[in-house]
């Protein structure tokens, strides 16, 4: 079986859902049994009342009408309970699948996410899984009703009038046969329509993310043709699926209508001939459509649920992706040594032979042209990118053998494009440490603690990310990995960031900073021509693309290769 398609049809997807779906199915099945019993009772009570009205006139049927009203109320209550159970099961299943998918994707790491596409994953875990509402609210109740009600109604008809039961037994199997044939035909088309939707959603998300860059280089307008082509492809795929869905509904309705009409003709002939009591004939006529209606409903709900089923298949395929096994060895605080690091990138290696050493109390600089592997080096240190060649040791222990979850607790990471969960600046920083206001003041962000993160400028967001890393250091982390930490900052704020980083290093942390060789990470002192940072900077002894920071503070070591 294709791992990307763990189950065929909605029932195959059901096996991938959690216990909430199984509990809901059991409860809906019990309510469907109750509904079938009430349906049979309602049909024959109503038939008896109508037959009595025809034969003896109105009156004397108060008790029967009261019971009939109670049965109708009971069916309405059972239908309401099914809808409530289905809605709750849908919410629970979506929450469980989203949590499992997000946790697994995070364990797979940013490299896998980048290959798969942020947009596609976002579309899948949001709108894609939202389509499960139709699966739970429409398909599962219809499926249980179709499994129970036709059998119960058919048994009642067999007990009351066996010729009509024979017609029902011969014609009912035609509906699921047509439904299965049409369902198999539409499965691949629904997958194609879902592919088009996810591609379009992913492209739009990536375009929104890259819009400032595209606008700056006057390439935004050129992307409109790409969006137009994808939209047209999505429109065609959706219309093809809808055509098939409407055709299948017509086939099922036609077969059910002709079958009920045949039963009505036979009953009418027998009533005219005096071979069938009126109450029995009316009861059978009321029940006969109920033997077909649930199957027609399943056919319609099948198409409504296919988007959700396809989303479950895709989530299951993600969950089947193997996660790199973590080691078990704890990494001690000490020397971080990178030797001959090579990582395969775009048909080459970037970095290609990176080597440097940094101790607590030191700063190591990674300087290389764009695409030289600075970010990849930091991601390798985080354990997200496997190295092709070379070794990384921390305190003498190999990073490849380390418990990466414990190791990442010791690392404070500032990416080029910081990501936040939303809310205010204080909400973002409080989980990292307690001295929020003090750290914000160090970075020139006083008064912004209660401002929403999405209202900040790029430079302010960058400093908030640095503040988060500094709080983590104060809470126990000892290695700072900073990727272009001053890229969006002016000279004054860049100086504030570097002062705060140097203070953390003076207090025993180690820092590895990736910076483009042409960027002014540290303001240059016009008198000396050196860095304005305390102690200046100078290149380490022979390190490829690495620089060691030498400070005036006692005990400050130089980061050397």
XYZ file of C-alpha atoms in Angstrom:
561
model
C 0.000 0.000 0.000
C 1.198 3.474 -0.856
C 2.309 5.119 2.387
C 0.945 8.413 1.182
C -2.490 6.817 0.972
C -2.797 4.751 4.159
C -6.389 3.791 3.588
C -8.768 3.773 0.658
C -12.053 5.594 1.103
C -13.467 7.298 4.194
C -13.314 4.103 6.258
C -9.604 3.755 5.512
C -9.073 7.280 6.767
C -11.177 6.485 9.849
C -8.529 4.005 11.007
C -6.003 6.852 11.072
C -8.150 8.913 13.440
C -7.845 8.765 17.183
C -10.045 7.286 19.930
C -12.443 10.238 19.689
C -13.603 9.024 16.269
C -14.161 5.472 17.531
C -16.132 6.695 20.541
C -18.247 8.889 18.300
C -18.892 6.002 15.926
C -20.071 3.786 18.797
C -22.383 6.464 20.171
C -23.813 7.291 16.750
C -24.420 3.582 16.110
C -26.414 3.289 19.368
C -28.456 6.369 18.483
C -29.051 4.981 14.985
C -30.500 1.791 16.496
C -32.804 3.900 18.637
C -33.772 5.973 15.606
C -34.570 2.823 13.580
C -36.869 1.502 16.326
C -38.637 4.848 16.621
C -38.958 5.081 12.827
C -40.729 1.728 12.546
C -43.007 2.637 15.437
C -43.798 6.023 13.900
C -44.555 4.542 10.466
C -47.067 1.955 11.659
C -48.675 4.289 14.208
C -49.185 6.907 11.521
C -50.499 4.274 9.089
C -52.932 2.976 11.711
C -54.217 6.485 12.481
C -54.684 7.305 8.787
C -56.428 3.994 8.096
C -58.763 4.582 11.042
C -59.588 8.085 9.778
C -60.485 6.637 6.362
C -62.646 3.842 7.785
C -64.313 5.375 10.879
C -63.630 9.133 10.697
C -61.787 11.476 13.053
C -62.053 10.901 16.781
C -61.116 8.412 19.453
C -57.431 8.383 18.575
C -56.071 10.679 21.277
C -53.820 8.035 22.877
C -52.322 7.002 19.539
C -51.688 10.620 18.553
C -49.993 11.284 21.907
C -47.721 8.264 21.445
C -47.012 9.339 17.851
C -46.071 12.823 19.042
C -43.741 11.332 21.662
C -42.078 9.130 19.023
C -41.540 12.111 16.710
C -40.036 14.076 19.606
C -37.789 11.114 20.413
C -36.500 10.987 16.832
C -35.825 14.707 16.873
C -33.926 14.367 20.153
C -31.875 11.470 18.761
C -31.011 13.514 15.651
C -29.924 16.446 17.836
C -27.732 14.141 19.931
C -26.080 12.749 16.789
C -25.243 16.262 15.591
C -23.786 17.244 18.981
C -21.681 14.080 19.236
C -20.449 14.484 15.654
C -19.488 18.130 16.152
C -17.560 17.345 19.334
C -15.831 14.376 17.719
C -14.839 16.535 14.739
C -13.337 19.207 16.996
C -11.448 16.624 19.063
C -10.151 14.724 16.029
C -8.944 17.926 14.349
C -7.190 19.008 17.520
C -5.478 15.624 17.925
C -4.399 15.425 14.279
C -3.104 18.998 14.266
C -1.152 18.436 17.465
C 0.351 15.187 16.200
C 1.208 16.679 12.806
C 2.785 19.830 14.240
C 4.777 17.894 16.855
C 6.043 15.458 14.231
C 6.940 18.221 11.776
C 8.876 20.041 14.486
C 10.783 16.854 15.229
C 11.565 16.484 11.520
C 13.167 19.923 11.671
C 13.275 23.092 9.574
C 15.143 21.428 6.704
C 12.297 19.012 6.076
C 9.751 21.813 6.462
C 11.591 23.928 3.895
C 11.665 21.029 1.407
C 7.959 20.287 1.898
C 6.943 23.961 1.817
C 5.620 26.166 4.586
C 2.544 27.064 2.577
C 1.483 23.492 1.868
C 1.853 22.465 5.507
C -0.051 25.526 6.665
C -2.909 24.847 4.242
C -3.037 21.180 5.268
C -3.152 21.748 9.029
C -5.671 24.602 8.812
C -8.210 24.528 5.982
C -7.369 20.950 5.037
C -8.254 19.461 8.408
C -11.231 21.797 8.777
C -12.842 19.699 6.047
C -13.160 16.901 8.626
C -16.300 18.665 9.855
C -18.216 17.269 6.893
C -16.737 13.811 7.528
C -17.988 13.686 11.122
C -21.190 15.685 10.822
C -22.425 14.177 7.574
C -20.641 11.015 6.511
C -20.288 9.034 9.753
C -23.916 9.616 10.907
C -25.153 8.808 7.402
C -23.004 5.666 7.316
C -24.324 4.394 10.642
C -27.884 5.225 9.640
C -27.409 3.365 6.355
C -26.060 0.337 8.214
C -28.935 0.166 10.714
C -32.137 1.793 9.401
C -32.539 -0.137 6.112
C -32.111 -3.430 7.980
C -34.584 -2.458 10.689
C -37.132 -1.031 8.270
C -36.670 -3.966 5.901
C -37.245 -6.458 8.740
C -40.442 -4.640 9.711
C -41.634 -4.682 6.096
C -40.811 -8.392 5.826
C -42.858 -9.092 8.932
C -45.795 -7.021 7.637
C -45.773 -7.701 3.872
C -43.215 -10.098 2.414
C -43.830 -9.311 -1.331
C -42.798 -5.701 -0.750
C -39.794 -6.911 1.256
C -38.681 -9.021 -1.727
C -38.763 -5.971 -4.024
C -36.770 -3.971 -1.461
C -34.226 -6.770 -1.083
C -33.723 -6.913 -4.866
C -33.437 -3.144 -5.464
C -31.597 -1.815 -2.396
C -28.209 -3.399 -3.383
C -28.276 -1.366 -6.610
C -27.681 1.871 -4.695
C -24.437 0.911 -2.904
C -23.205 -0.713 -6.123
C -23.643 2.560 -8.030
C -22.189 4.532 -5.088
C -19.046 2.368 -4.966
C -18.491 2.615 -8.713
C -18.855 6.394 -8.716
C -16.813 6.735 -5.518
C -13.843 4.913 -6.993
C -14.047 7.105 -10.057
C -14.038 10.323 -8.015
C -11.318 9.446 -5.465
C -8.392 10.372 -7.719
C -10.155 13.502 -8.951
C -10.706 14.712 -5.404
C -7.003 14.111 -4.704
C -6.142 16.186 -7.777
C -8.420 19.007 -6.665
C -6.871 18.915 -3.193
C -3.387 19.050 -4.719
C -4.390 22.134 -6.700
C -5.838 23.791 -3.587
C -2.738 23.118 -1.493
C -0.392 24.272 -4.244
C -2.326 27.477 -4.679
C -2.521 28.096 -0.920
C 1.185 27.385 -0.508
C 2.151 29.667 -3.379
C 0.007 32.503 -2.073
C 1.513 32.165 1.390
C 5.042 32.159 0.017
C 4.233 35.177 -2.144
C 2.923 37.064 0.869
C 6.077 36.183 2.808
C 8.301 37.316 -0.072
C 6.214 40.328 -1.110
C 8.583 42.976 0.340
C 11.548 41.481 -1.556
C 9.569 41.043 -4.783
C 8.311 44.616 -4.556
C 11.801 45.940 -3.915
C 13.072 44.231 -7.095
C 9.891 45.060 -9.062
C 8.992 41.392 -9.560
C 5.654 41.365 -7.746
C 3.564 41.990 -10.869
C 5.208 39.082 -12.712
C 3.867 36.646 -10.109
C 0.265 37.490 -10.987
C 0.451 35.245 -14.062
C 1.578 32.315 -11.928
C -1.296 32.863 -9.498
C -3.745 33.149 -12.413
C -2.597 29.845 -13.932
C -2.840 28.028 -10.608
C -6.292 29.495 -9.975
C -7.503 28.321 -13.367
C -6.115 24.826 -12.743
C -7.858 24.728 -9.375
C -11.142 25.890 -10.938
C -11.059 23.164 -13.595
C -10.237 20.430 -11.072
C -13.025 21.552 -8.744
C -15.611 21.696 -11.535
C -14.706 18.186 -12.706
C -15.212 16.872 -9.180
C -18.552 18.674 -8.826
C -19.780 17.278 -12.148
C -19.089 13.736 -11.003
C -20.693 14.395 -7.602
C -23.872 15.755 -9.190
C -23.998 12.844 -11.645
C -23.703 10.286 -8.843
C -26.461 12.006 -6.859
C -28.725 11.855 -9.909
C -28.042 8.138 -10.419
C -28.830 7.285 -6.797
C -31.981 9.424 -6.718
C -33.248 7.851 -9.937
C -32.665 4.289 -8.726
C -34.332 4.961 -5.364
C -37.321 6.745 -6.928
C -37.962 3.958 -9.433
C -37.702 1.323 -6.692
C -40.196 3.078 -4.411
C -42.506 3.625 -7.387
C -42.422 -0.112 -8.150
C -43.358 -0.938 -4.539
C -46.177 1.634 -4.636
C -47.613 0.136 -7.839
C -47.590 -3.401 -6.394
C -49.215 -2.249 -3.141
C -51.833 -0.230 -5.064
C -52.820 -3.235 -7.187
C -53.120 -5.431 -4.091
C -55.186 -2.814 -2.224
C -57.603 -2.532 -5.150
C -57.906 -6.311 -5.247
C -58.617 -6.448 -1.506
C -55.566 -8.599 -0.784
C -53.886 -6.166 1.604
C -55.201 -4.191 4.608
C -54.993 -0.420 4.208
C -53.009 0.103 7.441
C -50.367 -2.430 6.359
C -50.127 -0.955 2.877
C -49.729 2.587 4.230
C -47.126 1.438 6.776
C -45.066 -0.272 4.078
C -45.305 2.766 1.805
C -44.105 5.014 4.618
C -41.195 2.697 5.483
C -40.086 1.799 1.942
C -38.416 5.159 1.164
C -36.541 4.911 4.476
C -34.785 1.800 3.155
C -33.283 3.845 0.306
C -32.893 7.334 1.771
C -29.939 6.542 4.112
C -27.961 5.003 1.245
C -28.607 8.061 -0.937
C -27.509 10.254 1.961
C -24.280 8.256 2.302
C -23.580 8.791 -1.394
C -24.006 12.556 -1.059
C -22.039 12.712 2.210
C -19.231 10.689 0.652
C -18.400 13.521 -1.727
C -18.727 16.121 1.043
C -16.269 14.176 3.199
C -13.618 13.479 0.554
C -11.675 16.690 1.188
C -11.372 15.815 4.869
C -10.436 12.227 4.063
C -7.724 13.410 1.690
C -6.377 15.713 4.423
C -6.221 12.739 6.832
C -4.298 10.725 4.240
C -1.775 13.524 3.835
C -1.361 14.001 7.577
C -0.870 10.248 7.967
C 1.799 10.355 5.263
C 3.598 13.087 7.219
C 3.364 11.066 10.426
C 4.942 8.146 8.545
C 8.062 10.199 7.790
C 10.929 8.725 9.843
C 12.350 11.041 12.477
C 16.142 10.940 12.921
C 16.900 9.046 16.096
C 18.306 11.141 18.920
C 21.259 10.026 20.937
C 21.246 9.655 24.676
C 24.528 11.248 25.725
C 24.290 14.566 27.607
C 26.598 17.306 26.369
C 28.660 19.031 29.047
C 29.287 22.739 29.123
C 32.640 23.400 27.553
C 34.540 23.726 24.314
C 32.483 23.739 21.095
C 34.710 22.438 18.308
C 33.706 22.251 14.640
C 36.218 20.434 12.427
C 36.041 20.123 8.629
C 32.253 20.570 8.473
C 30.798 19.925 5.015
C 27.091 19.888 4.180
C 25.710 19.076 0.736
C 23.756 21.984 -0.722
C 22.463 22.587 -4.281
C 24.934 20.257 -5.935
C 27.889 21.461 -3.876
C 28.935 21.922 -0.266
C 28.082 24.900 1.938
C 29.824 25.068 4.323
C 32.807 23.371 2.785
C 35.377 22.520 5.454
C 34.222 24.925 8.204
C 36.438 24.704 11.308
C 36.498 26.775 14.482
C 36.558 26.455 18.262
C 34.714 28.555 20.856
C 34.762 28.332 24.637
C 32.353 29.790 27.216
C 33.364 33.416 27.562
C 34.165 33.773 23.845
C 32.493 34.952 20.651
C 33.188 33.199 17.345
C 32.297 34.998 14.118
C 31.217 33.160 10.960
C 31.884 35.432 7.994
C 31.245 34.245 4.450
C 29.474 35.478 1.322
C 25.776 34.849 0.928
C 25.214 31.123 0.341
C 28.493 30.200 2.009
C 26.813 28.037 4.643
C 26.703 30.287 7.714
C 23.066 29.531 8.518
C 23.574 25.851 7.681
C 26.457 25.708 10.161
C 24.205 27.038 12.924
C 21.408 24.627 11.982
C 23.914 21.780 12.106
C 24.925 22.856 15.611
C 21.241 22.722 16.559
C 21.020 19.180 15.209
C 18.553 20.011 12.443
C 20.902 19.350 9.525
C 23.004 16.192 9.330
C 26.553 16.884 8.281
C 27.998 15.195 5.213
C 31.522 15.215 6.571
C 33.372 16.575 9.571
C 32.796 16.414 13.317
C 31.196 18.594 15.968
C 32.029 18.073 19.624
C 30.811 19.843 22.739
C 32.924 19.397 25.820
C 34.647 16.503 24.074
C 31.370 14.638 23.383
C 30.119 14.108 19.838
C 27.006 16.048 18.863
C 25.896 13.078 16.735
C 25.543 10.973 19.906
C 23.806 13.663 21.953
C 20.301 13.871 23.348
C 19.273 16.748 21.096
C 16.221 17.690 23.141
C 18.383 18.300 26.209
C 21.075 19.947 24.108
C 18.668 22.489 22.624
C 17.685 23.586 26.122
C 21.273 24.808 26.488
C 21.130 26.819 23.248
C 19.649 30.284 22.651
C 18.889 30.677 18.956
C 18.202 33.874 16.974
C 17.378 33.133 13.306
C 17.573 35.617 10.448
C 13.782 35.878 10.322
C 12.467 35.459 13.871
C 9.134 33.710 14.301
C 6.674 34.527 17.077
C 3.554 32.801 18.312
C 1.522 36.028 18.516
C 0.302 38.130 21.378
C 2.290 40.838 23.084
C 6.036 41.168 23.499
C 5.695 40.151 27.146
C 3.754 37.035 26.147
C 6.612 36.058 23.823
C 9.386 36.683 26.336
C 7.907 35.496 29.648
C 8.371 31.757 28.883
C 12.094 32.428 28.257
C 12.802 34.222 31.543
C 11.594 36.594 34.209
C 13.684 39.789 33.696
C 11.637 40.916 30.705
C 11.587 44.643 31.420
C 15.313 44.765 32.246
C 16.334 43.021 29.024
C 14.000 45.200 26.943
C 15.581 48.278 28.501
C 19.067 47.036 27.569
C 17.988 46.750 23.938
C 16.181 50.089 23.743
C 12.696 48.558 23.787
C 11.420 50.200 26.956
C 7.634 50.592 26.895
C 7.031 47.949 24.226
C 6.341 45.027 26.566
C 2.585 45.206 26.093
C 2.601 45.966 22.373
C 1.412 43.189 20.006
C 4.318 41.564 18.190
C 2.647 41.991 14.805
C 2.671 45.777 15.329
C 6.469 45.935 15.623
C 8.888 47.030 12.931
C 11.461 44.615 11.512
C 14.195 46.078 13.687
C 12.064 45.864 16.815
C 11.180 42.242 16.041
C 14.874 41.464 15.621
C 15.679 42.964 19.019
C 12.777 41.077 20.630
C 14.286 37.859 19.267
C 17.657 38.806 20.750
C 15.926 39.617 24.053
C 14.368 36.154 24.026
C 17.806 34.587 23.541
C 19.303 36.689 26.356
C 16.498 35.646 28.711
C 17.165 32.008 27.868
C 20.830 32.519 28.733
C 19.845 34.014 32.079
C 17.581 30.991 32.628
C 20.352 28.429 32.099
C 21.298 28.258 28.408
C 25.002 28.827 27.767
C 25.489 28.814 23.990
C 24.117 31.619 21.824
C 23.688 31.064 18.076
C 22.963 34.380 16.378
C 22.245 34.550 12.653
C 22.629 38.132 11.387
C 21.375 39.601 14.693
C 21.808 43.221 13.572
C 20.703 42.923 9.956
C 17.676 45.249 10.301
C 19.202 47.646 12.841
C 20.770 51.066 12.647
C 24.156 51.752 14.196
C 22.811 52.740 17.625
C 20.580 49.720 18.067
C 23.213 47.380 16.620
C 25.581 48.667 19.278
C 22.964 47.970 21.971
C 22.538 44.408 20.734
C 26.265 43.746 20.661
C 26.746 45.249 24.118
C 24.043 42.953 25.517
C 25.563 39.903 23.781
C 29.043 40.774 25.068
C 27.689 41.171 28.598
C 26.178 37.673 28.388
C 29.526 36.358 27.142
C 31.338 38.114 29.997
C 29.043 36.233 32.365
C 30.123 32.860 30.995
C 28.086 32.226 27.842
C 29.564 31.324 24.477
C 28.334 32.977 21.280
C 28.614 32.053 17.613
C 27.519 34.873 15.326
C 26.940 34.487 11.605
C 27.358 37.735 9.693
C 27.705 38.617 6.021
C 31.231 39.769 5.308
C 29.978 43.085 3.928
C 27.587 43.884 6.751
C 28.562 46.245 9.525
C 27.770 44.096 12.516
C 29.823 46.306 14.758
C 30.219 50.032 14.279
C 33.740 50.998 13.268
C 35.648 53.387 15.470
C 36.760 56.227 13.149
C 39.862 56.950 15.224
C 41.265 53.452 15.487
C 39.626 51.777 12.501
C 38.842 48.846 14.795
C 35.559 47.585 16.131
C 33.800 49.819 18.598
C 32.983 46.778 20.702
C 34.982 46.377 23.834
C 38.314 44.866 22.949
C 37.647 44.900 19.199
C 37.600 41.804 17.005
C 40.196 40.011 15.001
C 40.397 36.861 12.923
C 41.072 33.594 14.641
C 44.171 31.621 13.892
C 43.516 29.932 10.610
C 39.822 29.246 10.988
C 37.960 28.998 7.698
C 35.394 31.763 7.793
C 35.616 32.109 11.583
C 36.762 34.969 13.713
C 37.643 35.040 17.358
C 36.694 37.891 19.626
C 39.369 39.088 22.000
C 38.177 41.152 24.927
C 39.888 43.258 27.533
C 38.039 41.558 30.367
C 40.223 39.176 32.390
C 39.974 35.563 31.390
C 38.483 36.309 27.950
C 39.833 33.707 25.528
C 40.233 34.045 21.804
C 38.094 31.757 19.624
C 40.642 29.873 17.555
C 40.457 27.256 14.865
